PDB file of C-alpha atoms in Angstrom:
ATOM      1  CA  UNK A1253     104.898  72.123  88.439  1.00 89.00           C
ATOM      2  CA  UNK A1254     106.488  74.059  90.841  1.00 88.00           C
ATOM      3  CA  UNK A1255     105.372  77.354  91.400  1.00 92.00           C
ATOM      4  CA  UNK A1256     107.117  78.896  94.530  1.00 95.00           C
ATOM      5  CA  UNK A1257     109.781  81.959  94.268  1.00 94.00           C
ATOM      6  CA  UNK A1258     112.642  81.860  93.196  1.00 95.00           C
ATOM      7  CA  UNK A1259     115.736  83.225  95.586  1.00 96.00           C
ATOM      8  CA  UNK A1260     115.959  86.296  92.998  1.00 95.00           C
ATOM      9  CA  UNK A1261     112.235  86.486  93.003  1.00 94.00           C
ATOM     10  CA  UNK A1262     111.793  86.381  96.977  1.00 96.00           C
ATOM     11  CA  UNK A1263     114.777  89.475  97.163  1.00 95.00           C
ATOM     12  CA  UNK A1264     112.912  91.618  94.571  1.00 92.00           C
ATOM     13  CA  UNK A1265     109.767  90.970  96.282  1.00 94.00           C
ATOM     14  CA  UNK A1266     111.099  92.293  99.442  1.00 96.00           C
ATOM     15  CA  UNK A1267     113.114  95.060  97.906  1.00 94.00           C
ATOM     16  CA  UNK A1268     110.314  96.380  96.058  1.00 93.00           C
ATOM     17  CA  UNK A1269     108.022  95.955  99.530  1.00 95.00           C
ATOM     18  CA  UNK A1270     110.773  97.890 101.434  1.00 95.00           C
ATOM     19  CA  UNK A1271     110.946 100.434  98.736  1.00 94.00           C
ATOM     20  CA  UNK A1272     107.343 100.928  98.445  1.00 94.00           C
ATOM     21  CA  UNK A1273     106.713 100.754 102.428  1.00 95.00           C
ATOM     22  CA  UNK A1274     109.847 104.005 102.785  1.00 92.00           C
ATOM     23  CA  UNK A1275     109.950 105.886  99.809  1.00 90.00           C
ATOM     24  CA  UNK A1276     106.030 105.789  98.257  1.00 93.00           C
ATOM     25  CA  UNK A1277     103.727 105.360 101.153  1.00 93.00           C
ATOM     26  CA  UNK A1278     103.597 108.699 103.048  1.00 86.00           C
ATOM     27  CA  UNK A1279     104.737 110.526 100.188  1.00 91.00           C
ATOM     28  CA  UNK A1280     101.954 109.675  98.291  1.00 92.00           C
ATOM     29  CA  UNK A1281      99.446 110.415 100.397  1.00 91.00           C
ATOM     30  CA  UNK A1282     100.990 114.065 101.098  1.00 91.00           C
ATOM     31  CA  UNK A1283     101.255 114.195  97.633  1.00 94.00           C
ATOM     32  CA  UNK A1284      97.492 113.576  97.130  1.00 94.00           C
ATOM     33  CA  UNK A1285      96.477 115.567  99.761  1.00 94.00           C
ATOM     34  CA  UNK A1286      98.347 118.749  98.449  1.00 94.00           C
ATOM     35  CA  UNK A1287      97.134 117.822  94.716  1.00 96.00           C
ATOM     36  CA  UNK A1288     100.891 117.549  93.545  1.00 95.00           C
ATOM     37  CA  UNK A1289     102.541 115.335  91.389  1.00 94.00           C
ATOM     38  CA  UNK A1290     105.896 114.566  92.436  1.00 94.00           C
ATOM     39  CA  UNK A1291     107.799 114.294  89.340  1.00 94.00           C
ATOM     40  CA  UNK A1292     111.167 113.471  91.999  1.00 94.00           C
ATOM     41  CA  UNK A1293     109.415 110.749  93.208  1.00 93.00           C
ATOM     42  CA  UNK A1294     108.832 109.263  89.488  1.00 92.00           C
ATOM     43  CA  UNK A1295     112.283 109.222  88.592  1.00 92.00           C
ATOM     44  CA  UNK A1296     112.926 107.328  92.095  1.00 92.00           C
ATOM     45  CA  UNK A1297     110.608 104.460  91.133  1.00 91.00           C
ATOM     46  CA  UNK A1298     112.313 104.646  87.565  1.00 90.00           C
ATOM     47  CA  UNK A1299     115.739 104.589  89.464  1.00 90.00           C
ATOM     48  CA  UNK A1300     114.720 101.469  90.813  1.00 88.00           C
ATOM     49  CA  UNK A1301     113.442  99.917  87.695  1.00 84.00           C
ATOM     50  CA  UNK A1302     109.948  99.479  88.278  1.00 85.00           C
ATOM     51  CA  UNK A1303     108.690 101.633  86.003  1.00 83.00           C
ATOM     52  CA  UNK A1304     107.484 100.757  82.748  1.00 74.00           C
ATOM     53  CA  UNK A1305     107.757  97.014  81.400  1.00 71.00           C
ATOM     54  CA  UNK A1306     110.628  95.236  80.867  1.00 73.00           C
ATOM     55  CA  UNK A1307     111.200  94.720  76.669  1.00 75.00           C
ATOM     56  CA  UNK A1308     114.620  94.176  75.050  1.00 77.00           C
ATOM     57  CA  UNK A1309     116.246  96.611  73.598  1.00 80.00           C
ATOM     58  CA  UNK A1310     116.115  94.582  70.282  1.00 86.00           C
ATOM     59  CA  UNK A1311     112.263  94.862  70.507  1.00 82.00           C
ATOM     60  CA  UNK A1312     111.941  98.866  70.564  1.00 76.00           C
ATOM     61  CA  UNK A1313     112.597  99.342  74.441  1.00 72.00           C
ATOM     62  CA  UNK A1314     114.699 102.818  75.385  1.00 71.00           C
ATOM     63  CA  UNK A1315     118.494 102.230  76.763  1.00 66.00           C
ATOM     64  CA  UNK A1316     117.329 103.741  80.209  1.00 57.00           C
ATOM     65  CA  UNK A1317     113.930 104.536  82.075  1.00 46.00           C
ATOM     66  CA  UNK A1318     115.483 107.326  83.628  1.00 47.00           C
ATOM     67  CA  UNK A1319     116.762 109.229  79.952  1.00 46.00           C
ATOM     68  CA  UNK A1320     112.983 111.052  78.913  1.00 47.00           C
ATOM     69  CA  UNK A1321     113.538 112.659  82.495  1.00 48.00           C
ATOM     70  CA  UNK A1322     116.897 113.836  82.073  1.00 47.00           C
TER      71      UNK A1322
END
């Protein structure tokens, strides 16, 4: 059985490193430090689809991550 990435699973891998590394890092720790939730930086992660897991619409999941946040 072969159990080494995918292509598609290598890029997201890296994407979600590169997005985590630039956009979450620093801003998390300022965040914590200043006791603030950043409700901006939420809807980032959601813009990038890692929030929440991933369920077909046919089994109860929403049309978009992003829609409770208007």
């Amino acid at each position: 059985m072969d159990f080494d990435l995918t292509d598609e699973q290598r890029l997201i891998k890296q994407t979600a490193r590169e997005f985590t590394d630039n956009e979450i890092v620093q801003q998390t720790r300022e965040n914590a430090r200043n006791h603030h939730f950043d409700l901006e930086l939420v809807r980032k992660i959601a813009d990038q689809g890692y929030l929440g897991a991933i369920v077909p619409q046919e089994y109860g999941a929403q049309a978009s991550t992003t829609s409770a946040m208007g």
